[in-house]
PDB file of C-alpha atoms in Angstrom:
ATOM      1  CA  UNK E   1      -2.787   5.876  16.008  1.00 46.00           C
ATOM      2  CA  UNK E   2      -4.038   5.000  12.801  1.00 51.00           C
ATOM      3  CA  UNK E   3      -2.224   2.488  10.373  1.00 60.00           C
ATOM      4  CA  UNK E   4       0.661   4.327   8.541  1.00 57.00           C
ATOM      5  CA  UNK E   5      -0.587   2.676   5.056  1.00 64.00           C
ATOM      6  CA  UNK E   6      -4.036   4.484   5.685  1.00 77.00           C
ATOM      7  CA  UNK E   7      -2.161   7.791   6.767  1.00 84.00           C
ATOM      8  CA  UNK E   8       0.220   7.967   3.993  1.00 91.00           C
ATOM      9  CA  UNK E   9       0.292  11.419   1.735  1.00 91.00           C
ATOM     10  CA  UNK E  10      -0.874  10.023  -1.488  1.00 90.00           C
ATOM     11  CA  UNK E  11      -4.079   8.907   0.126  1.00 89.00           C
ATOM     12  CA  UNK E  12      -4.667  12.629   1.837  1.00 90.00           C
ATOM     13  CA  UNK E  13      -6.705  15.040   0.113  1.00 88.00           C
ATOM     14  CA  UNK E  14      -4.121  17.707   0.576  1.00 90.00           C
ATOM     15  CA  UNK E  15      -1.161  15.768  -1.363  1.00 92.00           C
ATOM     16  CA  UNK E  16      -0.591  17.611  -5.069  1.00 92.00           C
ATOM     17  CA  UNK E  17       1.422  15.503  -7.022  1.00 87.00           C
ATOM     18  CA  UNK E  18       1.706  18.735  -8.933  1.00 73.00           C
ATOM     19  CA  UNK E  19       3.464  17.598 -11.738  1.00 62.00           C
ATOM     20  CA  UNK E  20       4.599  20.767 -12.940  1.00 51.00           C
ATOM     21  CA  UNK E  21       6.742  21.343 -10.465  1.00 51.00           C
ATOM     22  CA  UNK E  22       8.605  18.189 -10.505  1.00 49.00           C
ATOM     23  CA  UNK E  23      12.100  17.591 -12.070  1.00 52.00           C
ATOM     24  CA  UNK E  24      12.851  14.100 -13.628  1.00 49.00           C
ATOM     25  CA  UNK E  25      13.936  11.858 -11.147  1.00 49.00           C
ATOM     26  CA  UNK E  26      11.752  12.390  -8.036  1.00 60.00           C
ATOM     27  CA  UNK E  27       9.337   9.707  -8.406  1.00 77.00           C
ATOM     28  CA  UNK E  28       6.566   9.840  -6.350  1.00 87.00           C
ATOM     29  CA  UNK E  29       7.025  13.313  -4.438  1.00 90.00           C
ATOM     30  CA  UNK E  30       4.255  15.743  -4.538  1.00 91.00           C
ATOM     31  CA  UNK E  31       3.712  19.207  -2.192  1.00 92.00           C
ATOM     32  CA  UNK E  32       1.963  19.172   0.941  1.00 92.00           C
ATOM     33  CA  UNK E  33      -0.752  21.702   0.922  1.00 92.00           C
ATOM     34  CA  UNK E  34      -1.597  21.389   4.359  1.00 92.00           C
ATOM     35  CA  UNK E  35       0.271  24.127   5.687  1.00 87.00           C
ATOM     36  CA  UNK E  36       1.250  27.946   4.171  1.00 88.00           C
ATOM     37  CA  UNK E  37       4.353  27.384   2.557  1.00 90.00           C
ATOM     38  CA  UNK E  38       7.614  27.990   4.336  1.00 86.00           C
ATOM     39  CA  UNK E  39       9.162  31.760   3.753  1.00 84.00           C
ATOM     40  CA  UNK E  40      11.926  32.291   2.709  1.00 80.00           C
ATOM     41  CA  UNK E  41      15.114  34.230   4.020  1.00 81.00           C
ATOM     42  CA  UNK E  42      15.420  36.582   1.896  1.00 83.00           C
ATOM     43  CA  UNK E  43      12.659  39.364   1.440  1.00 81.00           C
ATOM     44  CA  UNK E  44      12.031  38.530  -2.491  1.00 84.00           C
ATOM     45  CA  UNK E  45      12.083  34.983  -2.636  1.00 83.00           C
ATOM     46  CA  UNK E  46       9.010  33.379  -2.580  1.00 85.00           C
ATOM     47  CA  UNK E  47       7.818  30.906  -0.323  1.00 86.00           C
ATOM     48  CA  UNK E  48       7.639  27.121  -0.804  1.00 88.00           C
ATOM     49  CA  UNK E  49       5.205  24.115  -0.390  1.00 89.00           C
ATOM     50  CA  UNK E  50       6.824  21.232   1.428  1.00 90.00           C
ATOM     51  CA  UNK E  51       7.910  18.606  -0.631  1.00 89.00           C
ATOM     52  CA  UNK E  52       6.987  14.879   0.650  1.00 91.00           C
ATOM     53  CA  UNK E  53       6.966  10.964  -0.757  1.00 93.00           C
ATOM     54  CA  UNK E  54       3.260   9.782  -1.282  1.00 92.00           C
ATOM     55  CA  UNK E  55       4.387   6.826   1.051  1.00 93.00           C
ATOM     56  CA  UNK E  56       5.287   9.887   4.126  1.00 93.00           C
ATOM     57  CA  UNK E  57       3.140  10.318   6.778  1.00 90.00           C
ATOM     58  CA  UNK E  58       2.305  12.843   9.409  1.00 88.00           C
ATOM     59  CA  UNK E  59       0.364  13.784  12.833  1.00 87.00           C
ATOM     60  CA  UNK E  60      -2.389  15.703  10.906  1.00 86.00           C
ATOM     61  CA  UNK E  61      -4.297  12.414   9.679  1.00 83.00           C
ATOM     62  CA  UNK E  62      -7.542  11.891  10.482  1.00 82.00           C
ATOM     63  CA  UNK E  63     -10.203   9.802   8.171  1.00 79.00           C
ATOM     64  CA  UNK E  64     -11.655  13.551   6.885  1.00 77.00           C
ATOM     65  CA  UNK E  65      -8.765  14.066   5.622  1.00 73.00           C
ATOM     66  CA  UNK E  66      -8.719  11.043   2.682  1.00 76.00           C
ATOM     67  CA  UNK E  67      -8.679  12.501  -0.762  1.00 64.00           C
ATOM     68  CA  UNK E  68     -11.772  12.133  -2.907  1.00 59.00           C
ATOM     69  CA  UNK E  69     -14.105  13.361  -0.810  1.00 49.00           C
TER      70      UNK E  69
END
């Protein structure tokens, strides 16, 4: 397994800290665009990114995955 500091979201190139969508308050959390976004239960909601901390972590790492490249 790699090292957790290595495999942490801010360093993936999928992590958008997508200010935007951010309320005051939530630090370092950004969307994880790894994935579709979840649905929704209802029929006309919309579906949502995943929100994570830049220091989570998760089983998709791999080196190719390192933002910036």
């Amino acid at each position: 397994m790699a090292n957790t500091m290595n495999a942490q979201c801010q360093s993936c190139r999928y992590f958008d800290t997508h200010k935007a969508a951010q309320t005051a308050g939530q630090g370092d959390e950004g969307l994880c665009r790894f994935n579709p976004p979840v649905t929704q239960p209802g029929p006309q909601e919309h579906g949502l990114w995943p929100v994570v901390s830049a220091s989570d972590w998760c089983g998709h790492y791999s080196p190719e995955m390192m933002a910036g490249e």
